[in-house]
Coordinates of C-alpha atoms and ligand atoms in Angstrom, one line a residue:
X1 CA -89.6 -32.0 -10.4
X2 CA -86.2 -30.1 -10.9
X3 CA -87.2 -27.7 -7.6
X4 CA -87.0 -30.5 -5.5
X5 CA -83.5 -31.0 -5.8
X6 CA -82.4 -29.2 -2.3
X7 CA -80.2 -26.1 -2.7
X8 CA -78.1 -27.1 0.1
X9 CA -77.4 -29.6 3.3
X10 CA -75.9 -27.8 6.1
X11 CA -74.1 -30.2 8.2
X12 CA -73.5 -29.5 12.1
X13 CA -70.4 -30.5 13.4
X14 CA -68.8 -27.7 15.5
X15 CA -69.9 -28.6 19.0
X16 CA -67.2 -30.3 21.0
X17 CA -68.0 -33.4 22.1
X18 CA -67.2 -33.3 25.5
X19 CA -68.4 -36.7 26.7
X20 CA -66.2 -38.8 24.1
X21 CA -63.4 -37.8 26.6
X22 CA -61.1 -37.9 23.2
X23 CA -58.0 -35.5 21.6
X24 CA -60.0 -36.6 18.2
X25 CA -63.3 -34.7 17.3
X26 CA -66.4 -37.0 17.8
X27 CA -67.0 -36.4 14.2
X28 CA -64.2 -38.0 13.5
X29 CA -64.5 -41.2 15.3
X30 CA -65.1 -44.2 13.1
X31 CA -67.9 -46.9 12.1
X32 CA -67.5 -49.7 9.7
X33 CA -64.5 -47.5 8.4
X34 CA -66.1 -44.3 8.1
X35 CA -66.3 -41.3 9.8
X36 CA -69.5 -40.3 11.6
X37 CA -69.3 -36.9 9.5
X38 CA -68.7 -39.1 6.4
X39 CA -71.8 -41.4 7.1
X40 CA -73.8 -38.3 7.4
X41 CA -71.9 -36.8 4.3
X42 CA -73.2 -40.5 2.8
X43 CA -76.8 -39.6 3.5
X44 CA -76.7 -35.8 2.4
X45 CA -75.6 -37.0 -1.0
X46 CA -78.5 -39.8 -1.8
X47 CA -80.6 -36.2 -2.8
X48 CA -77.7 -34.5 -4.9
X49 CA -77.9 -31.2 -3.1
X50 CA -76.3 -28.4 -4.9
X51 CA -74.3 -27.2 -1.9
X52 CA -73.2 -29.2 0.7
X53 CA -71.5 -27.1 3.6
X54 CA -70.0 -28.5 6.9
X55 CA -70.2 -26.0 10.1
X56 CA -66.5 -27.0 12.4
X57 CA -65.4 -25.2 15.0
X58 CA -63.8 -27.5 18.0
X59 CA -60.5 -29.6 16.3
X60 CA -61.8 -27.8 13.3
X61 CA -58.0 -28.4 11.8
X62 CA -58.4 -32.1 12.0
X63 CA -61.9 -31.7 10.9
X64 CA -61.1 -29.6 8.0
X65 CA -58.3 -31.7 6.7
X66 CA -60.4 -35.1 7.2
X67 CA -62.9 -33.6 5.3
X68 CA -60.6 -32.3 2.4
X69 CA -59.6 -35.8 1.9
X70 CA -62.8 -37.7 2.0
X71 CA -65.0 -35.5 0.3
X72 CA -63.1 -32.6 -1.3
X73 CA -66.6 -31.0 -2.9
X74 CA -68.1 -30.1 0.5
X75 CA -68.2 -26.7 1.4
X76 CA -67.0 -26.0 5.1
X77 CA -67.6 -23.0 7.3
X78 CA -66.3 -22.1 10.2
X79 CA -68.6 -21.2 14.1
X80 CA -65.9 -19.2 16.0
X81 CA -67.8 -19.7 18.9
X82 CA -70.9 -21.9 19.3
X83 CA -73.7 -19.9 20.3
X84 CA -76.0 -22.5 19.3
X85 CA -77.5 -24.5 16.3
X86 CA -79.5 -21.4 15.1
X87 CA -76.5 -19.7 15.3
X88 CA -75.0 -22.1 13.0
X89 CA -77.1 -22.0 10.8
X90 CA -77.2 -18.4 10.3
X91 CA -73.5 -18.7 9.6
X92 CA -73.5 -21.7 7.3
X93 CA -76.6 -19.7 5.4
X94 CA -74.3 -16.3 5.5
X95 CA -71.5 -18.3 3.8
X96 CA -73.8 -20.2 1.0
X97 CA -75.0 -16.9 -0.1
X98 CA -71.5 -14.9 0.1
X99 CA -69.4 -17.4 -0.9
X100 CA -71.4 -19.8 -3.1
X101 CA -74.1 -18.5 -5.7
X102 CA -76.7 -20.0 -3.4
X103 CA -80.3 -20.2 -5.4
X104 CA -83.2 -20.1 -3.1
X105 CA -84.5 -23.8 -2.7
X106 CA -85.1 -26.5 0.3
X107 CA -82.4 -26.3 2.7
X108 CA -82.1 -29.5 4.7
X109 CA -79.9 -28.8 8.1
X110 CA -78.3 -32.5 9.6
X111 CA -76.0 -33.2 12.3
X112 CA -72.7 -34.6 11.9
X113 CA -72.8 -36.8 15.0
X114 CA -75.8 -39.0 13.6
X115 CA -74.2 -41.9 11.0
X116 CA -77.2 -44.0 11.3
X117 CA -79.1 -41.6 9.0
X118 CA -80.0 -43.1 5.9
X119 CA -79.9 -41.5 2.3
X120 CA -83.8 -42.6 1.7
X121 CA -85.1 -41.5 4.7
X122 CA -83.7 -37.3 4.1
X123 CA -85.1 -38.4 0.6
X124 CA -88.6 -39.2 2.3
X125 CA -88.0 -36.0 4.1
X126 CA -87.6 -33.6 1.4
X127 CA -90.1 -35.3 -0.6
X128 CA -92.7 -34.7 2.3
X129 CA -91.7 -31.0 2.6
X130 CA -91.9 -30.5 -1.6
X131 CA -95.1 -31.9 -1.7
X132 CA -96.8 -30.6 1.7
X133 CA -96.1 -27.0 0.8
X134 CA -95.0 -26.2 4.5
X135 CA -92.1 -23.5 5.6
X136 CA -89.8 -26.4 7.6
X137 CA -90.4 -30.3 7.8
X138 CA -88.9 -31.8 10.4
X139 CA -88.0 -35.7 11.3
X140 CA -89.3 -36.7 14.5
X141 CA -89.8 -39.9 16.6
X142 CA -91.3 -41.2 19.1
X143 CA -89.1 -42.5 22.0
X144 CA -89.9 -44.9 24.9
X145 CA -87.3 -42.5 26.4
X146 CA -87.7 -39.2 25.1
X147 CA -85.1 -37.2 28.0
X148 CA -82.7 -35.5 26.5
X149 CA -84.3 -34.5 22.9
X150 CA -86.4 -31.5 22.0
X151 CA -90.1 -32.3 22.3
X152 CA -92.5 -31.8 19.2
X153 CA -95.7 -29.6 20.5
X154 CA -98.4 -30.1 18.1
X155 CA -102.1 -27.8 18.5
X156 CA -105.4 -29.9 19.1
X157 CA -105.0 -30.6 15.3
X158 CA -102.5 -32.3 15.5
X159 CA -100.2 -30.1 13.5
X160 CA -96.6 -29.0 14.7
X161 CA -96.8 -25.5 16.7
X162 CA -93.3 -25.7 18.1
X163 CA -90.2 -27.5 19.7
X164 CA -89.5 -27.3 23.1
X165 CA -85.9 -28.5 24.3
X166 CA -85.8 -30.8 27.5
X167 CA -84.3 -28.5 29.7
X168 CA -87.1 -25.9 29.0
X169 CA -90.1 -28.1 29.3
X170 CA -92.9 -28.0 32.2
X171 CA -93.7 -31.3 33.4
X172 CA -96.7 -32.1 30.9
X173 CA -94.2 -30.9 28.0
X174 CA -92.2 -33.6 29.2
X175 CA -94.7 -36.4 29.2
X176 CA -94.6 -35.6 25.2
X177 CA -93.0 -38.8 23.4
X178 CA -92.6 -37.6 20.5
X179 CA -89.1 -36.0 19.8
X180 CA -87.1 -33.6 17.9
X181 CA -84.5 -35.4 15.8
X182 CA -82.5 -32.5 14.9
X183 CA -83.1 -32.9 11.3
X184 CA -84.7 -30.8 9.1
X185 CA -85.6 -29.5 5.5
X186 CA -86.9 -25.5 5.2
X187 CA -87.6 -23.3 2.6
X188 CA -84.5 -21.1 2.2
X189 CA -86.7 -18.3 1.7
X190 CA -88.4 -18.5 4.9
X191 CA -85.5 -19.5 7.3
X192 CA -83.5 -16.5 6.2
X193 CA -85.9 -14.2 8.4
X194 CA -86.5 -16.6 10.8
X195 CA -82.9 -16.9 11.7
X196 CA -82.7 -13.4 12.3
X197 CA -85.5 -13.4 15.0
X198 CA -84.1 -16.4 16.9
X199 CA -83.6 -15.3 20.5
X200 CA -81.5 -17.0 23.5
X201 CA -83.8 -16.5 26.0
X202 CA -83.6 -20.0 27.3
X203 CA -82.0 -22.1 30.0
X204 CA -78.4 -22.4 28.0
X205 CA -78.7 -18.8 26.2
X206 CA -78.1 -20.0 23.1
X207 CA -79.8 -19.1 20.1
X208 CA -81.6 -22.3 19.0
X209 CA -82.4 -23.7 15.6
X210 CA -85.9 -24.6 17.1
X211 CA -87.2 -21.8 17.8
X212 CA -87.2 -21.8 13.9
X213 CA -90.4 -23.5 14.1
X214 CA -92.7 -21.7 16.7
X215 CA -91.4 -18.4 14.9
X216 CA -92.8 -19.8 11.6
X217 CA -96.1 -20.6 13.1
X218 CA -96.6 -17.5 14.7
X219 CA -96.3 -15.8 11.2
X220 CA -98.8 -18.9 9.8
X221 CA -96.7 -20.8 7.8
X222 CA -97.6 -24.3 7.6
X223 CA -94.5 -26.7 9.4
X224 CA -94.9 -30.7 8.8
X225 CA -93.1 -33.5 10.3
X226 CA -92.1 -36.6 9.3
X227 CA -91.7 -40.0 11.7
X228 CA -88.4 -41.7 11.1
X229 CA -89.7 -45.0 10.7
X230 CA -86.8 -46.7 12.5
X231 CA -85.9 -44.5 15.5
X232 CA -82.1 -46.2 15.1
X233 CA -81.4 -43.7 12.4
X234 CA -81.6 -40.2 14.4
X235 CA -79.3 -42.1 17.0
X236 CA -76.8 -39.2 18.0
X237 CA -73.6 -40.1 19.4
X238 CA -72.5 -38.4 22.2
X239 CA -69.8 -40.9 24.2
X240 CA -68.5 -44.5 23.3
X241 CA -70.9 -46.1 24.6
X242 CA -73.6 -44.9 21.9
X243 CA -70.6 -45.1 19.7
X244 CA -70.5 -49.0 20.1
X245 CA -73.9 -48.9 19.9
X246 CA -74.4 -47.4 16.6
X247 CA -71.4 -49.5 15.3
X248 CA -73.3 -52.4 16.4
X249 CA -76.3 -51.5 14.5
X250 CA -74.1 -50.3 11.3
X251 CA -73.0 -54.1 11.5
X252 CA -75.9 -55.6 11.3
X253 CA -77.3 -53.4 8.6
X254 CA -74.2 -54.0 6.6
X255 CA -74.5 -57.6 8.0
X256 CA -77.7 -58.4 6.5
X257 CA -77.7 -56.7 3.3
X258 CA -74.6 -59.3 2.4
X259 CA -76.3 -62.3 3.8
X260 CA -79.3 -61.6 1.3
X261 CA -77.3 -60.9 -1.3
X262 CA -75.8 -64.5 -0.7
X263 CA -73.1 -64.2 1.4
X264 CA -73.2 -67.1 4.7
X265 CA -72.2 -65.9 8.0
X266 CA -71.5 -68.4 10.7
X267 CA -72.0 -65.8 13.4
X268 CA -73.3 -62.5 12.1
X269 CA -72.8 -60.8 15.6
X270 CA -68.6 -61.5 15.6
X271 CA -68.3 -60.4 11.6
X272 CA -67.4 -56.8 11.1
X273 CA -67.6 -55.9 7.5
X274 CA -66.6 -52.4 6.7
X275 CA -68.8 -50.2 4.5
X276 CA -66.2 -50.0 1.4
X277 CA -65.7 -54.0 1.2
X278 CA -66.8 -56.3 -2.1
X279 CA -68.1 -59.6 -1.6
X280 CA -69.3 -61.8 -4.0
X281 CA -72.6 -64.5 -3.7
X282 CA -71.4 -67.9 -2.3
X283 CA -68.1 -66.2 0.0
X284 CA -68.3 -67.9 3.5
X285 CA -67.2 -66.0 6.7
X286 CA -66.9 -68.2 10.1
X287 CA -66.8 -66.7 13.6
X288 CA -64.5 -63.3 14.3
X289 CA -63.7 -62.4 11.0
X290 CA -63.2 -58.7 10.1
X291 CA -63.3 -57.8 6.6
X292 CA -62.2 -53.8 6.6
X293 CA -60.9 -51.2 4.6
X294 CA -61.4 -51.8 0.6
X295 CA -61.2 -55.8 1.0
X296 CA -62.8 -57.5 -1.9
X297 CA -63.3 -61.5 -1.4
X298 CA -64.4 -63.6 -5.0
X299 CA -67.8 -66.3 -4.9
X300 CA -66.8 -69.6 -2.9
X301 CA -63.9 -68.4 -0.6
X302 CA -63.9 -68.9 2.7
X303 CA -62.9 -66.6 5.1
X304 CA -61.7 -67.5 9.0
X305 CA -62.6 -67.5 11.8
X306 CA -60.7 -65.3 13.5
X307 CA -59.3 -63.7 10.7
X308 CA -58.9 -60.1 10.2
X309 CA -58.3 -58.9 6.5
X310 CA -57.4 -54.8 5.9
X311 CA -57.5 -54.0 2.3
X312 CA -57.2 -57.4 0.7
X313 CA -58.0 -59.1 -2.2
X314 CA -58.9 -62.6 -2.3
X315 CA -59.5 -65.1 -5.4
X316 CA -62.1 -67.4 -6.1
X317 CA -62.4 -70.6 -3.8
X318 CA -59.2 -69.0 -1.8
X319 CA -59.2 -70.4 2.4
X320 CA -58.3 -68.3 4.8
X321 CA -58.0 -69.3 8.7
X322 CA -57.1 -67.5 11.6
X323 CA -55.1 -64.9 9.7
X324 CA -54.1 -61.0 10.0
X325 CA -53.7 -59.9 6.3
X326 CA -53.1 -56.3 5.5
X327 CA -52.3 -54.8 1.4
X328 CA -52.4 -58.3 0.5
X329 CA -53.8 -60.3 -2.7
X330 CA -54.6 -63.9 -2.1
X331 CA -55.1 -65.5 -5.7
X332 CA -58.1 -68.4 -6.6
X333 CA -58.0 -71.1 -4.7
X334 CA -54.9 -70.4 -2.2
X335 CA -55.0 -71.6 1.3
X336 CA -53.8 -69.5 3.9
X337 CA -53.2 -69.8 7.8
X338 CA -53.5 -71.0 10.4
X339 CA -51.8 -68.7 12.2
X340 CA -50.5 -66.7 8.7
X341 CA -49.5 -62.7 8.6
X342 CA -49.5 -61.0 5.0
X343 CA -47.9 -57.8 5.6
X344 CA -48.1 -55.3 2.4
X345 CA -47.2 -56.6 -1.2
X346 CA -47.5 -60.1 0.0
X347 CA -49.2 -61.8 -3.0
X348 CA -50.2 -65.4 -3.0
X349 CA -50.8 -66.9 -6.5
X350 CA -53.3 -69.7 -7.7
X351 CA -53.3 -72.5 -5.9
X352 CA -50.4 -71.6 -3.9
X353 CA -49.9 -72.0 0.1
X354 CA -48.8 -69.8 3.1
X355 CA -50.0 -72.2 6.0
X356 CA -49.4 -72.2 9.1
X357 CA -46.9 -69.7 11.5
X358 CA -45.7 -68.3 8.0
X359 CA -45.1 -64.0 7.5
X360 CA -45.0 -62.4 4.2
X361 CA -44.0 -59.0 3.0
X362 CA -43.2 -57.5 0.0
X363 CA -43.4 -61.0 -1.6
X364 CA -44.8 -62.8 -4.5
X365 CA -45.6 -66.7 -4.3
X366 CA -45.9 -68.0 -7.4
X367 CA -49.0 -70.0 -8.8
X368 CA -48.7 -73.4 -6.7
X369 CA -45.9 -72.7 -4.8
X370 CA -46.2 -73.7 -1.3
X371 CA -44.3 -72.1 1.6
X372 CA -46.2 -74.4 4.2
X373 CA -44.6 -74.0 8.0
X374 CA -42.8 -71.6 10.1
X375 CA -41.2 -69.4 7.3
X376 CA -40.3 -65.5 7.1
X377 CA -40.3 -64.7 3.2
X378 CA -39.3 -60.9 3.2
X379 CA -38.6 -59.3 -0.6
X380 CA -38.4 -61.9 -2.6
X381 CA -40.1 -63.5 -5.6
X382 CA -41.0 -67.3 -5.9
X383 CA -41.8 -69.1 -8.6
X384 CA -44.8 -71.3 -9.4
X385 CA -44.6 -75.2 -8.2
X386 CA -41.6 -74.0 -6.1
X387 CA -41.8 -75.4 -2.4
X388 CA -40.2 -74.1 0.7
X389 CA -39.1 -76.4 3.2
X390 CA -40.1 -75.6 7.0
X391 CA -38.7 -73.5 8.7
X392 CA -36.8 -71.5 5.9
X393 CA -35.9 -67.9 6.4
X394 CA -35.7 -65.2 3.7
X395 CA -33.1 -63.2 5.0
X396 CA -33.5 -59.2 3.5
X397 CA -31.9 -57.3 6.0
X398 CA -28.3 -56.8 6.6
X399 CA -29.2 -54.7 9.2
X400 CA -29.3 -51.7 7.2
X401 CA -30.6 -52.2 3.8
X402 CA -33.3 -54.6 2.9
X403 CA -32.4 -56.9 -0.5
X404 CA -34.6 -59.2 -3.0
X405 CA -34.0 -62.8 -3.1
X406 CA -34.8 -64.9 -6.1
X407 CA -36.1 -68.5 -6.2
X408 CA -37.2 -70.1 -9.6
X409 CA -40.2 -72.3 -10.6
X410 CA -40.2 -76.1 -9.4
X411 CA -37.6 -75.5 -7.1
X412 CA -36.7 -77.6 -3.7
X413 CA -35.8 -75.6 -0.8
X414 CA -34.6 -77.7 1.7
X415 CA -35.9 -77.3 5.1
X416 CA -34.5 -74.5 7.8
X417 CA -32.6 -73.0 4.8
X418 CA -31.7 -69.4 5.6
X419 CA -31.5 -67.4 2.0
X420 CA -29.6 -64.8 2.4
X421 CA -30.2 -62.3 -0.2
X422 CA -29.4 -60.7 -2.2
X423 CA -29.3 -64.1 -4.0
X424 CA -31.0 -66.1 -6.5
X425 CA -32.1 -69.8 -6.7
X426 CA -32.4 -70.9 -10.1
X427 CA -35.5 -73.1 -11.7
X428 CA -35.6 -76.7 -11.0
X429 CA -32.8 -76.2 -8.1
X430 CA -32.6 -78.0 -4.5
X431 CA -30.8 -76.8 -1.1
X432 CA -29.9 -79.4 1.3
X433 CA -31.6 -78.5 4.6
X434 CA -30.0 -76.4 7.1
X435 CA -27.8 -74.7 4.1
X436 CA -27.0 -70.9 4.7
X437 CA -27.6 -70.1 1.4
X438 CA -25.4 -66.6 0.3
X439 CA -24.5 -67.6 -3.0
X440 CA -26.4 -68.1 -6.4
X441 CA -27.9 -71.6 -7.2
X442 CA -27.7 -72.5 -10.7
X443 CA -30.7 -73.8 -11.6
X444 CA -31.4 -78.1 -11.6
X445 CA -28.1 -77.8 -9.0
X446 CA -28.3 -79.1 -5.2
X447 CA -27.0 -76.2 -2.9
X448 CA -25.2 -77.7 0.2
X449 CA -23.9 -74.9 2.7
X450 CA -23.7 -76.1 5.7
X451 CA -21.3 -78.2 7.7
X452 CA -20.6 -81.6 7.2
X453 CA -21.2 -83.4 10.5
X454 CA -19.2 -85.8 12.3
X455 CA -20.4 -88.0 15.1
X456 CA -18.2 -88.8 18.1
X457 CA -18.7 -91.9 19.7
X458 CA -18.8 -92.5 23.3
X459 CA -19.1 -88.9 24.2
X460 CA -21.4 -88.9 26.5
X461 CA -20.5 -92.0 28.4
X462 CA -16.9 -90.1 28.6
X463 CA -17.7 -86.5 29.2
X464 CA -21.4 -86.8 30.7
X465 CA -20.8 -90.0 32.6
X466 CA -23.7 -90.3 35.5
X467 CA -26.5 -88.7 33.7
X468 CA -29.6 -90.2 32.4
X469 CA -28.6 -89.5 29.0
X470 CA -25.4 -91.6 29.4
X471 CA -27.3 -94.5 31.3
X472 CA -30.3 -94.4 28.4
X473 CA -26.9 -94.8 25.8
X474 CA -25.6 -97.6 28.2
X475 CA -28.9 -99.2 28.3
X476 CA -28.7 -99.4 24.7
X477 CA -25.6 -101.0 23.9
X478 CA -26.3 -103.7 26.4
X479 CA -29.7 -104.5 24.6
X480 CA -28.0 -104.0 21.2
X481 CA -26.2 -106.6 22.6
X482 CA -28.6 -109.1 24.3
X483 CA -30.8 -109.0 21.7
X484 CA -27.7 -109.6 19.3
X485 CA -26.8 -113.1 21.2
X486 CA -30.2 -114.5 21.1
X487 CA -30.9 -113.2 17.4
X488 CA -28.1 -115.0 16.1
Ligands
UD1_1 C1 -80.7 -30.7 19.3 C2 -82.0 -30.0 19.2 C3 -83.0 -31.0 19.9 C4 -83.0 -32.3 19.3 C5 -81.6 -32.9 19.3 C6 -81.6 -34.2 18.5 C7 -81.6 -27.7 19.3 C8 -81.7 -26.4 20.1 N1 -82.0 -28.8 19.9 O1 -80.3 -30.7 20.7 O2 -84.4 -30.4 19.8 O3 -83.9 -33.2 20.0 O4 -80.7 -32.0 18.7 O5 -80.3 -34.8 18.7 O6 -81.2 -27.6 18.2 N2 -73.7 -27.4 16.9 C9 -72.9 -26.6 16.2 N3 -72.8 -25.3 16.7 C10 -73.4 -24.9 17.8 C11 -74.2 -25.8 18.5 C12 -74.3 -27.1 18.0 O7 -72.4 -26.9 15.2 O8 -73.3 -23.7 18.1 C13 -73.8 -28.8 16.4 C14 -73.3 -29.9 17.4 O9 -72.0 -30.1 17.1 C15 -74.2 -31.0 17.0 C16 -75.5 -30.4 16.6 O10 -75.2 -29.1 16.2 O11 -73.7 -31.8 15.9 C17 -76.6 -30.5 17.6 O12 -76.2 -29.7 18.7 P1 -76.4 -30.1 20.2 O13 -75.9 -29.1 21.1 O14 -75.9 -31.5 20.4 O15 -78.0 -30.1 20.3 P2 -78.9 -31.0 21.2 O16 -78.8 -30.5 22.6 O17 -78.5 -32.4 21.0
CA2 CA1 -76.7 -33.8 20.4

């Protein structure tokens, strides 16, 4: 059935948003690391429409470039002033038509504020309009709270005579629970007129894409609707507190789709998967883990708790505890944290280790190379089977430039060893800890750049005399002795 393929979605996002009480569009706030226009875009593309056009208006500049990089092939269209979703409408259909060799067809009208919306169900709802025959199908539902929505008036046979908005409705228009969800497919053919007949003789004088409906009854043409079968889906957000709510529900969705496709969750309700991540079967996430961006995790790792991971990738088997990870690769079987931060182009090799209080950037640990305590490894390059002693610093920055440091394969560096680079520590080589090392180390030598020490005795008995520490010294020369007299 090639006619069923709609000829357009119009999407409505030009209204401002007022109760978000934020400098950014509402369309532009973000769930599971998408835009709500983008979810909405999401949906409007499960039925391959051959137009899809966005109506902006209010921050229609960040709207427009948003939309230019997330999905280049919409069509936008822009409401001067909002007079009111029929209004819209009318502008968005003007614009197909002018600007876009619009072919007659089903026309299905969304709002850009609704990212619970799933591809199937506007499937469902132009495949109910195609095969019903009727002028305009709309999704409704039926709300243990209906205030707010536009009520759906239907004649003693049950069929859909019109739509009547909250703030027009007599008190047994009110007691109606079923609802307008301000989503819609009509025949292009038949809104076209109807749009110009649309009055704003109503309590907000706008020029409503509602009246669509009674218009298209009055002139007998058949208008159907379709129950959403989970109401969640036509939730609208309109402040952050529906915002949390609908990222709440987005979690769970996503949350459950990866648990039966094998994935274990400790706590489902503290794990925030973004809609772009990978997982395979088998991965495990504990407690407050977030998993965001284009992260990818490989069967058997384990990820957290509290870890967050932006646009990672992480190998087979690979541990991960209580670590903030951004742009980095964790290889198969690595263990990472507690307490670990991967900045960009940190990349952890096979077996290797960044544990615990250790930050990476710009750095490559080799496969079984271990850099387990306390270490900053900025720009630099280690080499597989290397270990880093605690405690060891890789120092990049001269305080204007940054530089690369070196350190081979099977290499020893000592504990508390500052490597100042640009320098390079050959295969096989040790540094004695403490060294400050500036210079190259050949590889198989021992590096030893620090100060020889020297111990002073009877300092503190001379130059501290009275304090605990010299009476804890005093204590112990006269037990060295004692016990020296009865020993022998
Ligand atoms: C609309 C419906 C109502 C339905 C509800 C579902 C109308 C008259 N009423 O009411 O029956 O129950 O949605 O959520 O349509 N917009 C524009 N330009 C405008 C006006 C609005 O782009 O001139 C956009 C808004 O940004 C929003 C969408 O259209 O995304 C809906 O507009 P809104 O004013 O929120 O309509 P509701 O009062 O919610
Ligand atoms: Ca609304």
């Amino acid at each position: 059935m090639t006619e069923s393929r709609p000829a357009a979605v119009i999407i409505l996002a030009a209204g401002e948003g007022k109760r978000m009480k934020s400098s950014t569009p509402k369309v532009l706030h973000a769930i599971a690391g998408r835009s709500l226009i983008g979810h909405v875009l999401e949906a409007a593309s499960a039925v391959d429409p051959a137009h899809v056009v966005v109506v902006v208006g209010h921050g229609r500049d960040q709207v427009l470039a948003h939309l230019e990089e997330v999905a280049p092939w919409a069509d936008t269209v822009v409401q001067e002033e909002q007079h009111g979703t029929g209004h819209a409408v009318r502008i968005a259909m003007g614009a197909l038509i002018a600007e876009h060799a619009f072919t007659p067809g089903p026309v299905i009208v969304l709002s850009g504020d609704t990212p619970l919306l799933t591809g199937q169900t506007v499937a469902a709802l132009v495949e109910a309009h195609t095969s019903s025959h009727a002028a305009a199908t709309l999704l409704s539902a039926v709300l243990d709270d209906p205030s707010g929505y536009g009520r759906v008036v239907r004649d003693s046979h049950g069929a859909v005579e019109a739509i009547v908005e909250h703030r027009d409705a007599d008190a047994s228009i009110l007691d109606i629970a079923e609802i307008n969800a301000g989503m819609y497919v009509f025949d292009s053919a038949e809104l076209m007129p109807a749009l110009d007949r649309i009055g704003s003789d109503n309590d907000q004088g706008e020029q409503y894409l509602t009246d669509v409906v009674g218009i298209l009854r009055a002139q007998s043409h058949p208008v159907s609707a379709v129950r959403v079968p989970d109401s969640a889906e036509i939730l609208g957000v309109n402040d952050r507190v529906q915002l949390a709510e609908a990222a709440q529900i987005m979690r769970d969705r996503i949350n459950d789709r990866w648990m039966r496709s094998g994935v274990s969750m400790l706590d489902p309700t503290t794990t925030w998967i973004d809609v772009d991540v990978d997982l395979e079967a088998d991965v495990t996430l504990l407690p407050q883990t977030s998993l965001l961006g284009p992260t990818t995790v490989a069967s058997m790792a384990r990820i957290g708790p509290g870890t967050t991971l932006t646009s990672c990738e992480v190998g087979e088997g690979a541990v991960v505890i209580h670590t903030w990870a951004n742009l980095a690769v964790i290889g198969p079987r690595a263990s990472v944290g507690p307490f670990t931060y991967l900045r960009p182009g940190a990349r952890i090799g096979v077996d290797a280790k960044a544990g615990a209080f250790v930050e990476m950037k710009n750095a490559e640990l080799g496969d079984g190379a271990k850099v387990p305590h306390l270490s900053y490894v900025g720009d630099a390059e280690i080499g597989a089977g290397t270990n880093i002693g605690a405690a060891t610093i890789f120092v990049n920055y001269d305080g204007q430039q940054k530089h690369r440091a070196i350190v081979g394969k099977h290499a020893r560096v000592g504990s508390d060893t500052m490597i100042v680079a640009p320098v390079t520590i050959g295969d096989g080589a040790y540094t004695a800890a403490g060294s400050v090392v500036t210079e190259d180390v050949p590889p198989g030598a021992m590096a030893v750049g620090r100060a020889r020490q020297r111990n002073i005795d009877g300092w503190v008995e001379r130059r501290r005399p009275g304090t605990a520490s010299a009476q804890a010294a005093a204590e112990h020369d006269a037990g060295e002795t004692d016990s020296g007299a009865t020993d022998r």
